[in-house]
Amino acid sequence: SGGGGEGSGPASGSGGSWDPRRGWTLLYGLAIIAGGVYAYMKKGSRPSLIASSVIGSLLLVATWQMGSYPQAGVGIAMVTTGFLTLFMGDRFRKSRKFMPSGMLAVTSLLSASWYAGWPHL
């Protein structure tokens, strides 16, 4: 399964080594959930609450997986942020409003690119 060295294969102990991408994934997942809760409280947007809960939860699962199975965790995060890039990019294209769709599209694109380089950066 390629690579060798630190960070390849399951980590021993409780959660493996901490990588900046793992910390980012945790923060991004929590921020996505918080954004959905805010949209629901401010505008009553149930779809935002549901979508952000699903996306945020996937990112939290990815964070957890990165501790023991980095390739699986990064794969989940990359697919999730890739989807979010496409979805929010389309919303931005239609609305031309940078907040929140444009910001999320750009942030998700940068995140997906960062994950795509794992573990070679």
PDB file of C-alpha atoms in Angstrom:
ATOM      1  CA  SER A   1       0.000   0.000   0.000  1.00  0.00           C
ATOM      2  CA  GLY A   2       2.943   2.296  -0.740  1.00  0.00           C
ATOM      3  CA  GLY A   3       4.734   4.973   1.189  1.00  0.00           C
ATOM      4  CA  GLY A   4       6.156   3.386   4.309  1.00  0.00           C
ATOM      5  CA  GLY A   5       7.535   5.402   7.181  1.00  0.00           C
ATOM      6  CA  GLU A   6       5.575   7.437   9.676  1.00  0.00           C
ATOM      7  CA  GLY A   7       1.909   7.981   9.056  1.00  0.00           C
ATOM      8  CA  SER A   8       1.356   4.909   6.879  1.00  0.00           C
ATOM      9  CA  GLY A   9      -0.931   2.140   8.100  1.00  0.00           C
ATOM     10  CA  PRO A  10      -2.939   2.104  11.291  1.00  0.00           C
ATOM     11  CA  ALA A  11      -1.424   4.147  14.077  1.00  0.00           C
ATOM     12  CA  SER A  12      -0.852   2.512  17.410  1.00  0.00           C
ATOM     13  CA  GLY A  13      -2.350   3.909  20.566  1.00  0.00           C
ATOM     14  CA  SER A  14      -5.124   6.455  20.801  1.00  0.00           C
ATOM     15  CA  GLY A  15      -5.617   8.323  17.583  1.00  0.00           C
ATOM     16  CA  GLY A  16      -2.215   8.371  15.894  1.00  0.00           C
ATOM     17  CA  SER A  17      -0.133  11.444  15.222  1.00  0.00           C
ATOM     18  CA  TRP A  18      -1.757  14.840  14.876  1.00  0.00           C
ATOM     19  CA  ASP A  19      -1.421  16.434  11.464  1.00  0.00           C
ATOM     20  CA  PRO A  20      -2.415  20.034  10.612  1.00  0.00           C
ATOM     21  CA  ARG A  21      -4.852  18.710   8.020  1.00  0.00           C
ATOM     22  CA  ARG A  22      -6.559  16.690  10.727  1.00  0.00           C
ATOM     23  CA  GLY A  23      -6.932  19.811  12.875  1.00  0.00           C
ATOM     24  CA  TRP A  24      -8.261  21.757   9.890  1.00  0.00           C
ATOM     25  CA  THR A  25     -10.789  19.028   9.120  1.00  0.00           C
ATOM     26  CA  LEU A  26     -12.067  19.110  12.693  1.00  0.00           C
ATOM     27  CA  LEU A  27     -12.424  22.909  12.677  1.00  0.00           C
ATOM     28  CA  TYR A  28     -13.988  22.974   9.208  1.00  0.00           C
ATOM     29  CA  GLY A  29     -16.517  20.283  10.132  1.00  0.00           C
ATOM     30  CA  LEU A  30     -17.531  22.148  13.282  1.00  0.00           C
ATOM     31  CA  ALA A  31     -17.743  25.446  11.373  1.00  0.00           C
ATOM     32  CA  ILE A  32     -19.970  23.871   8.706  1.00  0.00           C
ATOM     33  CA  ILE A  33     -22.332  22.556  11.392  1.00  0.00           C
ATOM     34  CA  ALA A  34     -22.337  25.911  13.205  1.00  0.00           C
ATOM     35  CA  GLY A  35     -23.106  27.705   9.931  1.00  0.00           C
ATOM     36  CA  GLY A  36     -26.111  25.470   9.334  1.00  0.00           C
ATOM     37  CA  VAL A  37     -27.393  26.053  12.859  1.00  0.00           C
ATOM     38  CA  TYR A  38     -26.948  29.811  12.357  1.00  0.00           C
ATOM     39  CA  ALA A  39     -28.826  29.728   9.027  1.00  0.00           C
ATOM     40  CA  TYR A  40     -31.622  27.766  10.657  1.00  0.00           C
ATOM     41  CA  MET A  41     -31.874  30.160  13.609  1.00  0.00           C
ATOM     42  CA  LYS A  42     -31.673  33.278  11.446  1.00  0.00           C
ATOM     43  CA  LYS A  43     -33.795  32.283   8.446  1.00  0.00           C
ATOM     44  CA  GLY A  44     -35.485  29.044   9.472  1.00  0.00           C
ATOM     45  CA  SER A  45     -33.567  27.196   6.741  1.00  0.00           C
ATOM     46  CA  ARG A  46     -34.166  23.540   7.455  1.00  0.00           C
ATOM     47  CA  PRO A  47     -32.310  22.390   4.288  1.00  0.00           C
ATOM     48  CA  SER A  48     -29.200  24.300   5.458  1.00  0.00           C
ATOM     49  CA  LEU A  49     -29.428  22.666   8.872  1.00  0.00           C
ATOM     50  CA  ILE A  50     -29.769  19.176   7.409  1.00  0.00           C
ATOM     51  CA  ALA A  51     -27.093  19.612   4.731  1.00  0.00           C
ATOM     52  CA  SER A  52     -24.592  21.178   7.124  1.00  0.00           C
ATOM     53  CA  SER A  53     -25.209  18.431   9.672  1.00  0.00           C
ATOM     54  CA  VAL A  54     -24.497  15.733   7.081  1.00  0.00           C
ATOM     55  CA  ILE A  55     -21.436  17.476   5.575  1.00  0.00           C
ATOM     56  CA  GLY A  56     -20.053  18.500   8.966  1.00  0.00           C
ATOM     57  CA  SER A  57     -20.565  15.009  10.358  1.00  0.00           C
ATOM     58  CA  LEU A  58     -18.716  13.490   7.408  1.00  0.00           C
ATOM     59  CA  LEU A  59     -15.798  15.819   8.102  1.00  0.00           C
ATOM     60  CA  LEU A  60     -15.838  14.842  11.791  1.00  0.00           C
ATOM     61  CA  VAL A  61     -15.792  11.153  10.802  1.00  0.00           C
ATOM     62  CA  ALA A  62     -12.876  11.940   8.473  1.00  0.00           C
ATOM     63  CA  THR A  63     -11.025  13.611  11.360  1.00  0.00           C
ATOM     64  CA  TRP A  64     -11.506  10.533  13.509  1.00  0.00           C
ATOM     65  CA  GLN A  65     -10.434   8.189  10.702  1.00  0.00           C
ATOM     66  CA  MET A  66      -7.267  10.208  10.035  1.00  0.00           C
ATOM     67  CA  GLY A  67      -6.000   9.127  13.449  1.00  0.00           C
ATOM     68  CA  SER A  68      -5.985   5.410  12.718  1.00  0.00           C
ATOM     69  CA  TYR A  69      -6.511   5.114   8.970  1.00  0.00           C
ATOM     70  CA  PRO A  70      -5.133   8.274   7.344  1.00  0.00           C
ATOM     71  CA  GLN A  71      -5.883   7.255   3.766  1.00  0.00           C
ATOM     72  CA  ALA A  72      -9.536   6.520   4.568  1.00  0.00           C
ATOM     73  CA  GLY A  73      -9.942   9.749   6.543  1.00  0.00           C
ATOM     74  CA  VAL A  74      -8.318  11.865   3.872  1.00  0.00           C
ATOM     75  CA  GLY A  75     -10.398  10.145   1.206  1.00  0.00           C
ATOM     76  CA  ILE A  76     -13.627  10.949   3.063  1.00  0.00           C
ATOM     77  CA  ALA A  77     -12.518  14.563   3.584  1.00  0.00           C
ATOM     78  CA  MET A  78     -11.435  14.972  -0.039  1.00  0.00           C
ATOM     79  CA  VAL A  79     -14.693  13.607  -1.461  1.00  0.00           C
ATOM     80  CA  THR A  80     -16.772  15.656   0.995  1.00  0.00           C
ATOM     81  CA  THR A  81     -14.963  18.933   0.305  1.00  0.00           C
ATOM     82  CA  GLY A  82     -14.933  18.167  -3.424  1.00  0.00           C
ATOM     83  CA  PHE A  83     -18.715  17.780  -3.352  1.00  0.00           C
ATOM     84  CA  LEU A  84     -19.056  20.963  -1.305  1.00  0.00           C
ATOM     85  CA  THR A  85     -16.875  22.818  -3.827  1.00  0.00           C
ATOM     86  CA  LEU A  86     -19.155  21.804  -6.696  1.00  0.00           C
ATOM     87  CA  PHE A  87     -22.409  22.381  -4.825  1.00  0.00           C
ATOM     88  CA  MET A  88     -21.501  25.763  -3.342  1.00  0.00           C
ATOM     89  CA  GLY A  89     -19.729  26.826  -6.543  1.00  0.00           C
ATOM     90  CA  ASP A  90     -22.971  26.260  -8.423  1.00  0.00           C
ATOM     91  CA  ARG A  91     -24.927  28.220  -5.799  1.00  0.00           C
ATOM     92  CA  PHE A  92     -22.421  31.075  -6.075  1.00  0.00           C
ATOM     93  CA  ARG A  93     -22.672  31.026  -9.871  1.00  0.00           C
ATOM     94  CA  LYS A  94     -26.437  31.388  -9.624  1.00  0.00           C
ATOM     95  CA  SER A  95     -26.618  33.932  -6.781  1.00  0.00           C
ATOM     96  CA  ARG A  96     -23.373  35.900  -7.282  1.00  0.00           C
ATOM     97  CA  LYS A  97     -23.322  36.333  -3.489  1.00  0.00           C
ATOM     98  CA  PHE A  98     -19.920  35.577  -2.013  1.00  0.00           C
ATOM     99  CA  MET A  99     -21.336  34.860   1.449  1.00  0.00           C
ATOM    100  CA  PRO A 100     -21.738  32.081   2.184  1.00  0.00           C
ATOM    101  CA  SER A 101     -21.655  30.097  -1.071  1.00  0.00           C
ATOM    102  CA  GLY A 102     -18.607  31.708  -2.695  1.00  0.00           C
ATOM    103  CA  MET A 103     -16.559  31.564   0.482  1.00  0.00           C
ATOM    104  CA  LEU A 104     -17.451  27.913   1.073  1.00  0.00           C
ATOM    105  CA  ALA A 105     -16.686  27.022  -2.556  1.00  0.00           C
ATOM    106  CA  VAL A 106     -13.217  28.587  -2.362  1.00  0.00           C
ATOM    107  CA  THR A 107     -12.441  27.190   1.093  1.00  0.00           C
ATOM    108  CA  SER A 108     -13.616  23.725   0.074  1.00  0.00           C
ATOM    109  CA  LEU A 109     -11.592  23.829  -3.140  1.00  0.00           C
ATOM    110  CA  LEU A 110      -8.449  24.738  -1.211  1.00  0.00           C
ATOM    111  CA  SER A 111      -9.193  22.016   1.327  1.00  0.00           C
ATOM    112  CA  ALA A 112      -9.784  19.352  -1.324  1.00  0.00           C
ATOM    113  CA  SER A 113      -6.522  20.353  -3.015  1.00  0.00           C
ATOM    114  CA  TRP A 114      -4.669  20.060   0.280  1.00  0.00           C
ATOM    115  CA  TYR A 115      -6.133  16.610   0.912  1.00  0.00           C
ATOM    116  CA  ALA A 116      -5.239  15.502  -2.633  1.00  0.00           C
ATOM    117  CA  GLY A 117      -1.565  16.054  -1.771  1.00  0.00           C
ATOM    118  CA  TRP A 118      -1.724  13.820   1.303  1.00  0.00           C
ATOM    119  CA  PRO A 119       0.753  12.506   2.480  1.00  0.00           C
ATOM    120  CA  HIS A 120       3.267  13.938   0.026  1.00  0.00           C
ATOM    121  CA  LEU A 121       3.144  17.635   0.962  1.00  0.00           C
TER     122      LEU A 121
END
